[in-house]
Coordinates of C-alpha atoms (C1' of nucleotides) in Angstrom, one line a residue:
Chain A
M25 CA -79.4 -42.4 17.7
S26 CA -78.6 -43.5 21.2
E27 CA -75.1 -43.9 22.5
F28 CA -75.3 -47.6 22.3
M29 CA -75.1 -47.1 18.4
S30 CA -71.6 -46.0 18.9
E31 CA -70.1 -49.3 17.5
L32 CA -72.6 -50.3 15.1
S33 CA -73.2 -46.7 13.3
K34 CA -69.6 -47.2 12.2
V35 CA -70.4 -50.2 10.4
Y36 CA -73.6 -49.0 9.3
D37 CA -71.9 -45.9 7.7
R38 CA -69.6 -48.2 5.9
S39 CA -72.5 -50.0 4.2
R40 CA -75.7 -48.2 3.9
V41 CA -77.6 -51.2 3.6
P42 CA -80.6 -50.8 5.9
L43 CA -79.8 -52.1 9.2
Y44 CA -82.4 -54.8 9.3
I45 CA -81.0 -56.2 5.7
Q46 CA -77.7 -56.5 7.6
V47 CA -79.0 -58.1 10.7
A48 CA -81.0 -60.4 8.4
S49 CA -77.9 -61.3 6.3
V50 CA -75.8 -61.9 9.5
M51 CA -78.6 -64.4 11.1
R52 CA -78.8 -66.0 7.4
R53 CA -75.2 -66.9 7.4
R54 CA -75.4 -68.3 11.0
I55 CA -78.1 -70.7 9.6
E56 CA -76.1 -71.4 6.4
T57 CA -72.9 -72.2 8.5
K58 CA -74.9 -74.4 11.0
H59 CA -73.7 -71.8 13.6
W60 CA -77.5 -72.2 14.1
L61 CA -78.7 -75.8 13.8
P62 CA -81.9 -76.9 11.9
G63 CA -84.7 -77.0 14.5
Q64 CA -82.7 -75.2 17.1
K65 CA -84.5 -72.1 19.1
I66 CA -82.8 -68.9 18.4
S67 CA -81.8 -66.2 20.8
T68 CA -84.8 -64.3 22.3
L69 CA -85.7 -60.9 20.8
V70 CA -84.3 -59.2 24.0
E71 CA -81.1 -61.1 23.4
L72 CA -80.9 -60.3 20.1
E73 CA -81.8 -56.6 20.8
R74 CA -78.7 -56.5 22.9
E75 CA -76.5 -58.3 20.7
F76 CA -76.9 -56.1 17.6
E77 CA -77.7 -53.1 19.6
V78 CA -81.0 -52.2 17.5
A79 CA -84.4 -51.7 18.4
R80 CA -87.0 -54.7 18.8
V81 CA -88.8 -53.5 15.6
T82 CA -85.5 -54.0 13.5
I83 CA -84.9 -57.4 14.9
R84 CA -88.3 -58.3 13.7
Q85 CA -88.0 -57.0 10.3
A86 CA -85.0 -59.1 9.9
I87 CA -86.8 -62.1 11.1
D88 CA -89.5 -61.3 8.7
I89 CA -87.1 -61.4 5.8
L90 CA -85.7 -65.0 6.9
R91 CA -89.3 -66.3 7.5
E92 CA -90.2 -65.3 3.9
E93 CA -87.0 -67.3 3.0
G94 CA -88.2 -70.3 4.5
L95 CA -85.3 -70.2 6.8
L96 CA -87.1 -69.4 10.3
R97 CA -90.3 -70.0 11.9
S98 CA -92.0 -68.1 14.9
Q99 CA -94.3 -69.2 17.5
Q100 CA -95.9 -66.7 19.6
G101 CA -95.1 -67.8 23.4
R102 CA -92.5 -70.0 22.3
G103 CA -89.9 -68.6 20.2
T104 CA -88.2 -68.4 16.9
F105 CA -86.6 -71.7 15.3
V106 CA -84.5 -72.6 12.6
A107 CA -86.4 -74.4 9.9
E108 CA -85.9 -78.1 10.0
K109 CA -84.7 -78.4 6.4
P110 CA -83.5 -74.8 5.2
V111 CA -83.3 -74.8 1.8
S112 CA -79.8 -75.5 0.1
R113 CA -78.8 -73.3 -2.7
Y114 CA -78.3 -74.8 -6.2
W115 CA -74.6 -74.3 -7.0
F116 CA -73.3 -74.1 -10.5
K117 CA -69.9 -75.6 -10.1
L118 CA -67.4 -73.7 -12.7
G119 CA -64.9 -76.3 -14.2
T120 CA -61.4 -75.4 -13.5
N121 CA -59.8 -77.4 -16.5
W122 CA -60.6 -77.7 -19.7
D123 CA -62.3 -81.0 -20.0
A124 CA -64.3 -80.3 -16.7
L125 CA -65.3 -77.0 -18.1
V126 CA -66.5 -78.4 -21.3
E127 CA -68.5 -81.4 -19.7
T128 CA -70.3 -78.9 -17.2
I129 CA -71.5 -76.9 -20.0
K130 CA -72.2 -79.1 -22.9
D131 CA -75.9 -79.6 -22.3
N132 CA -76.6 -76.1 -21.6
V133 CA -79.2 -74.4 -23.7
P134 CA -78.3 -70.6 -23.8
R135 CA -80.8 -68.3 -25.1
S136 CA -79.3 -65.7 -27.6
I137 CA -79.8 -62.4 -27.1
K138 CA -79.9 -59.6 -29.9
V139 CA -77.2 -57.1 -29.8
D140 CA -77.4 -53.9 -31.0
N141 CA -74.1 -52.5 -30.4
P142 CA -71.7 -55.4 -30.3
P143 CA -68.7 -54.1 -28.2
P144 CA -65.2 -53.4 -29.2
F145 CA -62.9 -56.2 -29.2
P146 CA -61.5 -56.0 -25.8
A147 CA -57.5 -55.5 -25.4
L148 CA -55.6 -58.5 -25.3
R149 CA -52.6 -59.1 -22.8
E150 CA -49.4 -60.5 -24.1
D151 CA -49.8 -63.8 -22.7
E152 CA -53.6 -63.7 -24.4
G153 CA -52.3 -64.4 -28.0
T154 CA -52.7 -62.3 -31.1
P155 CA -56.4 -60.9 -32.3
A156 CA -57.8 -62.6 -35.2
S157 CA -58.7 -60.6 -38.3
K158 CA -62.4 -60.8 -37.8
Y159 CA -64.6 -61.8 -35.0
V160 CA -68.4 -62.3 -34.6
F161 CA -69.9 -61.2 -31.4
L162 CA -72.5 -63.9 -29.6
R163 CA -74.5 -62.9 -26.7
S164 CA -76.7 -65.5 -24.7
V165 CA -78.3 -65.8 -21.2
Q166 CA -77.9 -69.4 -19.3
Y167 CA -81.0 -70.6 -17.5
K168 CA -81.2 -73.4 -14.9
E169 CA -84.8 -74.4 -13.7
G170 CA -85.9 -71.2 -15.3
E171 CA -83.7 -68.9 -13.5
P172 CA -80.8 -67.0 -15.4
Y173 CA -77.6 -67.5 -13.8
G174 CA -75.3 -66.2 -16.3
V175 CA -74.6 -64.0 -19.2
V176 CA -72.1 -65.1 -22.0
S177 CA -70.4 -62.3 -24.1
V178 CA -68.2 -64.3 -26.7
H179 CA -66.1 -62.7 -29.7
L180 CA -65.5 -65.6 -31.7
S181 CA -63.0 -65.9 -34.4
D182 CA -65.0 -65.7 -37.9
D183 CA -63.0 -68.4 -39.3
I184 CA -64.1 -70.7 -36.5
Y185 CA -67.6 -69.5 -36.6
R186 CA -68.1 -70.3 -40.3
V187 CA -67.3 -73.7 -39.7
A188 CA -70.4 -74.6 -37.8
P189 CA -72.5 -71.2 -37.4
E190 CA -75.8 -73.3 -36.6
E191 CA -74.0 -75.2 -33.9
F192 CA -72.7 -72.0 -32.5
R193 CA -76.1 -70.4 -32.2
Q194 CA -77.7 -73.2 -30.6
H195 CA -74.9 -74.6 -28.2
P196 CA -72.5 -73.2 -25.9
A197 CA -69.4 -71.7 -28.1
L198 CA -67.1 -73.5 -25.9
S199 CA -68.5 -76.9 -26.1
V200 CA -68.8 -76.6 -30.0
L201 CA -65.2 -75.4 -29.9
A202 CA -64.0 -78.2 -28.1
G203 CA -66.0 -80.8 -30.4
L204 CA -64.4 -79.3 -33.8
K205 CA -61.6 -81.7 -35.0
D206 CA -59.6 -79.2 -37.1
V207 CA -59.4 -76.7 -34.6
D208 CA -56.0 -76.8 -32.6
V209 CA -56.4 -75.3 -29.3
R210 CA -53.1 -74.6 -27.7
D211 CA -54.2 -72.8 -24.6
A212 CA -57.2 -71.7 -22.5
H213 CA -57.2 -69.8 -19.4
Q214 CA -59.7 -68.1 -17.4
T215 CA -59.5 -65.1 -15.1
I216 CA -62.0 -64.4 -12.6
V217 CA -62.8 -61.4 -10.5
I218 CA -65.6 -60.3 -8.3
G219 CA -67.6 -57.2 -9.5
S220 CA -71.0 -55.6 -9.5
A221 CA -73.8 -55.8 -12.0
D222 CA -74.4 -53.0 -14.5
P223 CA -78.1 -52.2 -15.5
S224 CA -78.4 -54.5 -18.4
T225 CA -76.7 -57.3 -16.6
A226 CA -78.9 -56.9 -13.7
D227 CA -81.8 -57.0 -15.7
L228 CA -80.8 -60.2 -17.6
L229 CA -79.9 -62.1 -14.5
R230 CA -82.9 -60.7 -12.5
I231 CA -80.7 -59.3 -9.7
G232 CA -80.1 -56.0 -8.2
L233 CA -78.3 -53.3 -9.8
G234 CA -74.7 -53.5 -8.2
A235 CA -75.3 -56.9 -6.9
P236 CA -72.1 -59.0 -6.6
I237 CA -71.2 -61.0 -9.7
A238 CA -68.4 -63.2 -10.8
E239 CA -66.7 -61.9 -14.0
C240 CA -64.9 -64.7 -15.6
R241 CA -62.7 -63.9 -18.8
C242 CA -62.1 -66.9 -20.9
V243 CA -59.6 -66.7 -23.7
V244 CA -58.9 -69.8 -26.0
I245 CA -55.8 -69.5 -28.1
D246 CA -55.1 -71.7 -31.2
G247 CA -51.7 -73.4 -32.4
K248 CA -50.8 -70.2 -34.2
G249 CA -51.2 -68.0 -31.1
T250 CA -54.4 -66.6 -32.2
A251 CA -57.1 -65.6 -29.7
I252 CA -60.0 -67.5 -31.3
Y253 CA -62.2 -67.3 -28.5
V254 CA -62.7 -64.2 -26.1
A255 CA -65.5 -64.6 -23.7
D256 CA -66.8 -62.3 -20.9
I257 CA -69.1 -64.4 -18.6
I258 CA -71.1 -63.0 -16.1
Y259 CA -72.4 -65.3 -13.1
R260 CA -74.6 -64.5 -10.5
S261 CA -72.8 -64.8 -7.4
D262 CA -75.0 -66.9 -5.6
A263 CA -75.1 -69.3 -8.4
I264 CA -71.5 -70.1 -8.7
K265 CA -69.1 -72.2 -7.0
L266 CA -65.5 -73.0 -7.6
H267 CA -63.6 -76.4 -6.8
I268 CA -59.9 -76.4 -7.2
D269 CA -57.7 -79.3 -6.4
L270 CA -54.6 -77.8 -5.5
F271 CA -52.6 -80.9 -6.9
A272 CA -54.3 -81.4 -10.2
G273 CA -51.5 -79.6 -12.0
S274 CA -48.3 -80.8 -10.2
P275 CA -48.1 -84.8 -10.1
T276 CA -44.8 -84.3 -8.6
R277 CA -44.1 -81.9 -5.3
A278 CA -41.6 -79.3 -5.3
R279 CA -40.3 -80.0 -1.7
G280 CA -38.0 -82.6 -1.3
A281 CA -39.1 -85.0 1.6
G282 CA -43.0 -85.5 1.3
K283 CA -44.5 -88.4 -0.1
R284 CA -47.0 -88.0 -2.7
R285 CA -50.6 -88.4 -2.2
A286 CA -52.4 -91.5 -3.7
S287 CA -52.7 -91.1 -7.3
K288 CA -56.2 -89.8 -8.3
A289 CA -55.8 -91.4 -11.7
Q290 CA -53.6 -88.5 -13.0
A291 CA -52.8 -89.6 -16.5
N292 CA -49.3 -88.0 -16.6
A293 CA -48.3 -89.4 -19.9
G294 CA -45.6 -87.2 -21.7
S295 CA -44.4 -83.6 -21.1
G296 CA -43.7 -83.1 -17.4
A297 CA -44.0 -79.4 -18.2
V298 CA -45.3 -78.2 -15.0
R299 CA -46.3 -74.7 -15.6
G300 CA -47.8 -73.3 -12.4
D301 CA -46.1 -70.4 -10.9
V302 CA -49.0 -68.3 -10.8
P303 CA -48.3 -65.6 -8.3
S304 CA -50.7 -66.0 -5.5
C305 CA -51.6 -64.6 -2.0
N306 CA -53.4 -65.5 1.0
Chain B
M30 CA -95.2 -44.2 -7.0
S31 CA -95.7 -43.0 -10.5
E32 CA -95.9 -45.4 -13.6
F33 CA -92.4 -44.8 -14.3
M34 CA -91.4 -46.7 -11.3
S35 CA -92.7 -49.7 -12.8
E36 CA -89.3 -51.0 -14.1
L37 CA -87.1 -49.6 -11.5
S38 CA -88.9 -50.8 -8.4
K39 CA -88.3 -54.6 -9.5
V40 CA -84.5 -53.7 -9.4
Y41 CA -84.8 -52.0 -6.3
D42 CA -86.8 -54.5 -4.7
R43 CA -84.2 -57.0 -5.6
S44 CA -81.3 -55.4 -3.9
R45 CA -82.5 -53.1 -0.8
V46 CA -79.4 -51.2 -1.2
P47 CA -80.2 -47.3 -1.8
L48 CA -80.5 -46.6 -5.3
Y49 CA -77.9 -43.8 -5.3
I50 CA -75.5 -46.2 -3.9
Q51 CA -76.1 -49.2 -6.5
V52 CA -75.7 -46.4 -9.4
A53 CA -72.4 -45.0 -7.7
S54 CA -71.0 -48.6 -7.4
V55 CA -71.8 -49.2 -11.4
M56 CA -70.3 -46.0 -12.3
R57 CA -67.3 -46.6 -10.1
R58 CA -66.8 -49.7 -11.6
R59 CA -66.9 -48.2 -15.1
I60 CA -63.9 -45.9 -14.2
E61 CA -62.0 -48.6 -12.7
T62 CA -62.3 -50.8 -15.6
K63 CA -61.4 -48.1 -18.0
H64 CA -64.9 -48.1 -19.6
W65 CA -64.6 -44.5 -18.8
L66 CA -61.4 -43.2 -19.5
P67 CA -59.3 -40.8 -17.3
G68 CA -60.2 -37.3 -18.2
Q69 CA -63.1 -38.0 -20.4
K70 CA -66.6 -36.3 -20.2
I71 CA -69.0 -38.9 -18.8
S72 CA -72.7 -39.0 -19.9
T73 CA -74.7 -35.8 -19.0
L74 CA -77.0 -36.1 -16.3
V75 CA -80.3 -36.3 -18.4
E76 CA -78.5 -39.3 -20.2
L77 CA -77.5 -40.9 -17.1
E78 CA -81.3 -40.3 -15.7
R79 CA -82.6 -41.9 -18.7
E80 CA -79.9 -45.0 -18.6
F81 CA -80.5 -46.0 -15.0
E82 CA -84.2 -44.6 -14.8
V83 CA -83.8 -42.8 -11.8
A84 CA -84.5 -39.2 -10.9
R85 CA -81.8 -36.5 -11.3
V86 CA -81.4 -36.0 -7.7
T87 CA -80.3 -39.7 -7.3
I88 CA -77.9 -39.2 -10.2
R89 CA -76.6 -36.3 -8.3
Q90 CA -76.1 -38.2 -5.1
A91 CA -74.2 -40.9 -6.8
I92 CA -71.9 -38.6 -8.6
D93 CA -71.6 -36.8 -5.2
I94 CA -70.1 -39.9 -3.6
L95 CA -67.7 -40.6 -6.6
R96 CA -66.4 -36.9 -6.2
E97 CA -65.8 -37.5 -2.8
E98 CA -63.6 -40.5 -3.7
G99 CA -61.7 -38.3 -6.0
L100 CA -63.1 -40.4 -9.0
L101 CA -64.9 -37.6 -10.9
R102 CA -64.9 -33.9 -11.1
S103 CA -68.1 -31.7 -12.1
Q104 CA -68.0 -28.3 -13.7
Q105 CA -71.4 -26.4 -14.2
G106 CA -72.1 -25.8 -17.8
R107 CA -69.6 -28.3 -19.0
G108 CA -70.1 -31.6 -17.7
T109 CA -68.7 -34.3 -15.5
F110 CA -65.3 -35.8 -16.1
V111 CA -63.4 -38.6 -14.9
A112 CA -60.4 -37.7 -13.1
E113 CA -56.8 -37.7 -14.8
K114 CA -55.2 -40.2 -12.8
P115 CA -57.9 -42.4 -11.1
V116 CA -56.3 -44.9 -8.6
S117 CA -55.8 -48.5 -10.1
R118 CA -56.4 -51.4 -7.7
Y119 CA -54.1 -53.9 -6.8
W120 CA -55.3 -57.2 -7.2
F121 CA -54.1 -60.4 -5.3
K122 CA -53.7 -63.5 -7.7
L123 CA -54.9 -66.3 -5.6
G124 CA -52.8 -69.5 -6.6
T125 CA -54.8 -72.3 -8.0
N126 CA -52.2 -75.0 -7.2
W127 CA -50.4 -76.4 -4.1
D128 CA -46.7 -74.9 -5.3
A129 CA -47.8 -71.5 -6.5
L130 CA -50.0 -71.0 -3.2
V131 CA -47.2 -72.1 -1.0
E132 CA -44.6 -70.0 -2.8
T133 CA -46.2 -66.8 -2.6
I134 CA -47.6 -67.0 0.8
K135 CA -44.6 -67.8 2.4
D136 CA -43.3 -64.3 2.9
N137 CA -46.6 -63.0 4.3
V138 CA -46.6 -61.8 8.0
P139 CA -50.3 -62.0 9.4
R140 CA -51.2 -60.5 12.3
S141 CA -52.7 -62.7 14.8
I142 CA -56.1 -62.0 16.1
K143 CA -57.0 -63.2 19.8
V144 CA -60.1 -65.4 19.5
D145 CA -62.7 -65.5 22.7
N146 CA -65.1 -68.2 21.1
P147 CA -63.5 -70.5 18.8
P148 CA -66.0 -71.6 16.4
P149 CA -67.1 -75.3 16.5
F150 CA -65.1 -77.4 14.1
P151 CA -66.9 -77.3 10.5
A152 CA -68.9 -80.4 9.3
L153 CA -66.5 -82.2 6.7
R154 CA -67.9 -83.6 3.5
E155 CA -67.0 -87.0 2.6
D156 CA -64.4 -86.1 0.2
E157 CA -62.6 -83.8 2.7
G158 CA -61.5 -86.8 5.0
T159 CA -61.9 -87.5 8.6
P160 CA -61.5 -85.3 11.3
A161 CA -58.3 -85.3 13.6
S162 CA -58.8 -86.1 17.3
K163 CA -58.2 -82.4 18.4
Y164 CA -57.3 -79.2 16.7
V165 CA -56.2 -75.6 17.5
F166 CA -57.6 -72.5 16.2
L167 CA -55.8 -69.8 14.7
R168 CA -57.1 -66.5 13.2
S169 CA -55.2 -63.8 11.6
V170 CA -55.5 -60.7 9.2
Q171 CA -53.4 -60.2 6.3
Y172 CA -52.3 -56.9 5.3
K173 CA -50.7 -55.3 2.0
E174 CA -49.8 -51.8 2.3
G175 CA -51.5 -51.2 5.7
E176 CA -55.0 -52.4 4.2
P177 CA -56.3 -55.5 5.4
Y178 CA -57.6 -57.9 2.5
G179 CA -57.8 -61.1 4.2
V180 CA -59.2 -63.1 7.2
V181 CA -57.6 -66.4 7.9
S182 CA -59.4 -68.7 10.4
V183 CA -57.8 -72.2 10.4
H184 CA -58.4 -75.4 12.4
L185 CA -55.2 -77.0 12.3
S186 CA -54.5 -80.4 13.7
D187 CA -53.1 -80.4 17.2
D188 CA -50.5 -83.0 16.3
I189 CA -49.1 -80.8 13.4
Y190 CA -49.3 -77.7 15.7
R191 CA -47.1 -79.0 18.4
V192 CA -44.4 -79.8 16.0
A193 CA -43.6 -76.0 15.3
P194 CA -46.0 -73.9 17.4
E195 CA -43.8 -70.8 17.2
E196 CA -43.7 -71.4 13.2
F197 CA -47.4 -71.7 13.1
R198 CA -47.9 -68.3 15.1
Q199 CA -45.6 -66.3 13.2
H200 CA -46.0 -67.5 9.6
P201 CA -49.0 -68.4 7.2
A202 CA -50.0 -72.0 8.4
L203 CA -50.1 -73.3 5.1
S204 CA -46.6 -72.4 4.4
V205 CA -45.3 -73.7 7.3
L206 CA -47.2 -76.9 6.8
A207 CA -45.4 -77.3 3.2
G208 CA -42.1 -76.9 4.9
L209 CA -42.6 -79.8 7.5
K210 CA -40.5 -82.7 6.3
D211 CA -42.3 -85.4 8.1
V212 CA -46.0 -84.3 7.1
D213 CA -47.3 -86.5 4.4
V214 CA -49.8 -84.1 2.3
R215 CA -52.1 -86.4 0.3
D216 CA -54.5 -83.8 -1.1
A217 CA -55.5 -80.3 -0.7
H218 CA -58.3 -78.6 -2.4
Q219 CA -60.1 -75.4 -2.2
T220 CA -63.7 -74.3 -2.6
I221 CA -64.4 -70.6 -3.3
V222 CA -67.8 -69.1 -3.2
I223 CA -69.1 -65.3 -3.1
G224 CA -70.7 -64.4 0.2
S225 CA -71.2 -61.3 2.2
A226 CA -69.2 -60.0 5.2
D227 CA -70.8 -60.6 8.8
P228 CA -70.1 -57.8 11.4
S229 CA -66.7 -59.2 12.8
T230 CA -65.4 -59.7 9.5
A231 CA -66.6 -56.4 8.0
D232 CA -65.0 -54.7 11.0
L233 CA -61.5 -56.6 10.5
L234 CA -61.4 -56.1 6.6
R235 CA -62.9 -52.5 7.0
I236 CA -65.5 -52.9 4.7
G237 CA -69.5 -52.7 5.0
L238 CA -71.4 -55.4 6.7
G239 CA -72.9 -57.4 3.8
A240 CA -70.4 -56.2 1.4
P241 CA -69.4 -59.0 -1.2
I242 CA -66.5 -61.4 0.0
A243 CA -64.5 -64.2 -1.4
E244 CA -65.3 -67.0 1.0
C245 CA -62.1 -69.9 0.3
R246 CA -62.4 -73.1 2.4
C247 CA -59.3 -74.7 2.0
V248 CA -58.8 -78.3 3.2
V249 CA -55.4 -80.4 3.7
I250 CA -55.6 -83.8 3.9
D251 CA -52.6 -86.4 5.1
G252 CA -51.6 -89.7 4.2
K253 CA -53.9 -91.3 6.6
G254 CA -57.1 -89.4 5.2
T255 CA -57.2 -86.9 8.0
A256 CA -58.3 -83.6 7.4
I257 CA -55.0 -81.9 9.1
Y258 CA -55.8 -78.3 8.2
V259 CA -59.4 -77.0 7.7
A260 CA -59.3 -72.9 6.8
D261 CA -61.8 -70.4 6.0
I262 CA -60.3 -67.7 4.3
I263 CA -62.2 -64.4 3.8
Y264 CA -61.0 -61.9 1.4
R265 CA -62.2 -58.5 0.2
S266 CA -63.9 -59.0 -3.2
D267 CA -61.9 -56.1 -4.7
A268 CA -58.8 -57.6 -3.6
I269 CA -58.7 -60.9 -5.1
K270 CA -58.4 -62.3 -8.8
L271 CA -58.3 -65.7 -9.7
H272 CA -56.3 -67.1 -12.8
I273 CA -56.8 -70.3 -14.0
D274 CA -54.8 -72.2 -16.5
L275 CA -57.5 -74.6 -18.1
F276 CA -55.3 -77.0 -19.2
A277 CA -52.8 -76.8 -16.3
G278 CA -54.1 -80.5 -15.2
S279 CA -54.2 -82.3 -18.4
P280 CA -51.1 -82.4 -20.2
T281 CA -52.9 -84.5 -22.9
R282 CA -56.2 -83.5 -24.2
A283 CA -59.1 -85.9 -24.3
R284 CA -60.1 -85.6 -27.7
G285 CA -58.2 -86.9 -30.4
A286 CA -57.1 -84.5 -32.9
G287 CA -55.6 -81.4 -31.5
K288 CA -51.8 -80.7 -30.7
R289 CA -50.5 -79.6 -27.5
R290 CA -49.7 -76.2 -26.7
A291 CA -45.9 -75.5 -26.0
S292 CA -44.9 -75.1 -22.6
K293 CA -44.5 -71.5 -21.4
A294 CA -42.2 -70.7 -19.2
Q295 CA -44.4 -68.1 -16.9
A296 CA -41.6 -65.8 -15.9
N297 CA -43.9 -63.7 -13.6
A298 CA -43.6 -65.5 -10.7
G299 CA -42.9 -63.8 -7.2
S300 CA -44.9 -60.8 -6.1
G301 CA -48.5 -61.5 -6.1
A302 CA -49.8 -58.0 -6.5
V303 CA -50.4 -56.9 -10.0
R304 CA -51.9 -53.3 -10.9
G305 CA -54.9 -52.7 -12.5
D306 CA -55.3 -55.0 -15.4
V307 CA -59.2 -55.7 -15.0
P308 CA -61.1 -57.5 -17.5
S309 CA -63.4 -55.3 -19.4
C310 CA -67.1 -55.8 -19.1
N311 CA -70.2 -54.3 -20.6
Chain C
dC19 C1' -71.8 -9.4 -28.1
dT20 C1' -76.0 -11.6 -27.9
dC21 C1' -78.8 -15.6 -28.0
dA22 C1' -79.8 -20.2 -27.7
dA23 C1' -78.8 -24.6 -26.4
dT24 C1' -76.4 -27.4 -23.3
dT25 C1' -75.4 -28.9 -18.7
dT26 C1' -74.8 -28.8 -14.0
dG27 C1' -76.3 -26.9 -9.4
dT28 C1' -80.2 -25.8 -6.2
dT29 C1' -84.9 -26.1 -4.4
dC30 C1' -89.5 -27.2 -3.5
dG31 C1' -93.3 -30.5 -2.4
dT32 C1' -94.5 -35.4 -1.8
dA33 C1' -94.5 -40.1 -0.8
dT34 C1' -92.3 -44.0 1.3
dG35 C1' -88.7 -46.2 3.7
dT36 C1' -85.9 -47.0 7.9
dA37 C1' -85.1 -46.9 13.2
dT38 C1' -85.9 -45.4 17.7
dG39 C1' -88.5 -45.6 21.9
Chain D
dA2 C1' -99.5 -49.6 17.5
dC3 C1' -98.0 -44.7 17.7
dA4 C1' -95.3 -40.6 17.4
dT5 C1' -91.0 -38.8 16.0
dA6 C1' -87.0 -38.2 13.3
dC7 C1' -84.5 -38.6 9.5
dA8 C1' -83.1 -40.7 4.9
dT9 C1' -84.5 -42.1 0.4
dA10 C1' -86.5 -41.1 -4.2
dC11 C1' -89.6 -39.1 -7.4
dG12 C1' -90.8 -35.2 -10.7
dA13 C1' -90.5 -30.6 -11.5
dA14 C1' -89.0 -26.1 -12.1
dC15 C1' -85.5 -22.6 -12.0
dA16 C1' -80.8 -20.7 -11.4
dA17 C1' -76.1 -20.4 -13.1
dA18 C1' -72.1 -21.7 -15.9
dT19 C1' -70.3 -22.8 -20.5
dT20 C1' -70.2 -23.1 -25.2
dG21 C1' -70.6 -22.0 -30.2
dA22 C1' -73.3 -20.1 -33.8

DNA sequence: CTCAATTTGTTCGTATGTATG
DNA sequence: ACATACATACGAACAAATTGA
C-alpha cells in the first residue's frame, strides 16, 4: 500500500469490507440523498481516484456495482451520469401505535414455517407482564411483491389461540388478536434494536449472513397482566421505516408558555394519563 | 468451487463481507444476547462448520476475532468457551415523544464539529412544512463514557438561532428549542431508517465504513408551518434502542369491546442508559 | 495406565477475490 | 490488459491436549 493509504487504511481496517464495496456504498448514498442529482455528471475517474485515494480499477468496480443497480450510466468519452429516475426503495412503514400497526399488517398473508425446535419462552421483564400457563409457537415469513421482508416468531397464549386457531394460522396473529371481541388488551409495546442476521434468518430473508436487521420485540398484555402475545419480529433493514409523531402521545405540552399545535384530530377523550417519560438520548 | 459451496456462495454473494467476519458477528451477537451464556462451552468446530456451512479455517478465523475481543477462550482438547464476564452493552433509549426526548437530552454536552462544506438544505416532503428563509448549520458529536455514539447535523432556522446563539452552540439544539418561550412548536416528528456509514460518519463514530447505522430525520414545524429545525441524526446501530408504547397515543381503543389499561406511573425516567437487556432472538 | 474418542491447533495445496501500479 | 502481492476460503490431513472408560 502506498503512503496515500495512510488515512483510508485505518477505515478499511475497521470494517474489512472490500474497498470497492465501501466506495460503492458511499456513492450510492450520495445518489439516494440527492447529493448527486438525477441526470447529473459525477466526478471523473481521476477526481474520484484522488478523493477516495484508491486505484482506478477500484473506482471502476464500485461504479460497476451501481450500474448494475441502475443508479449510474457510463458513456465512453463523456463521463458517468446519475440515472434519470433512480429506483426508489420500497419501505414498509412500521406502525408506531396499536391501531396503525394493526391496520398496516391486517392484509398481510404470512407463509407459515414449520418449526422443529420451538425456542424456549423468552424471559419477561417486570413491565412485560406475567407468563401465561401455556403457549403455542408460530413462525411465518412476510412477503411483499414476492420478496421476503420479515420473519415473525410468536409465542401466543394457548387460551387465545384456541379461540380461533384457523384465523391465527392464516392471518397475522396481532391482527386476529385485535379483532377478538372478548380479549381485553391492556397494554402493548414494542422494543426495537438493530442486529445482524443469523444463518437461518439470512436464508429466510434472502440477505447476507450478518446483514443488518431490525429486531422488534412486541408484547401484548391482557387485563389480568398476562403476556398473551410475545413476538420476535425480524425485518430486513432495507425494508423498514419508522415514522414517529413526537406529539402523538401528549396532547398537552409540559412547558408553560408555548401554544399547542393545531389539533390533528387527536381524540383525547377521558383519561389524561400521559405516560411518556421513556428515557431517551440524542 | 466444490459442490458444497452451492448453498453458501449465495449467502456470500449477498453481502460481500468476508465470511469469517460474518460468522464472527453472528457469534458475537449470540454472546451479547446471552444465547450463549457466560462460561458455557460453545459448539465444537465440527458442529459450527456444519451449521455455518464453512470450512474449519473460516470458523477458526472468526473465533480468533472474538478471542481478541475477550469474548471467547479456547482450550485444546476441551473446547471453546464464552468468557466469564462478557461486557454488556449500554443502550440508549431513543425518546418516542417530544417531552421524553427533550427531557433526556437536556443534559447532553455535544462536542461541536467544524463544518467546511455545509450540506445543502434537504428537500422537505409536503407534511414537513415549508423551508425558512435562512438556516444555520450545526454539527456535533454525542459522547457517552468517551465513546461517540451519535452525529447530529442540524439545519436550524436563522431567526431561531439568533435568539440564543450561545445556547445553541453549547447545548442540544432541540433542548434549547423546547426552552424558548416565544417559539410556537406546532408539530415534530421523526423518521428512522437503517443505513450504512459514509467515510466521515464512520470516522466520527469510530465504526467501519458501511457499518449499520440508524438514520433519524427529525423535523420541527412552527405555528406558521415553517420547518424551523431539520436534523439528520446518525446513531451507531449498537448504541440505540427504541421503546414504543403502542397505546401511548390512543387513550381510547378503536374497537368497541376492550377495557383500557390502567395508567402505569413509569418510574424509570432520567438516565437514558440501561445495561444489557437485549431481546432474545433465534 | 493405556486406549480411544473428542476437540482444538497447525499446515499444505489450490482456487478465487481484492487492490495496486 | 498485465504483473504482482496479499487476503479469503476451501478441503484435507495431521499434531497435540483433554477426557473418560
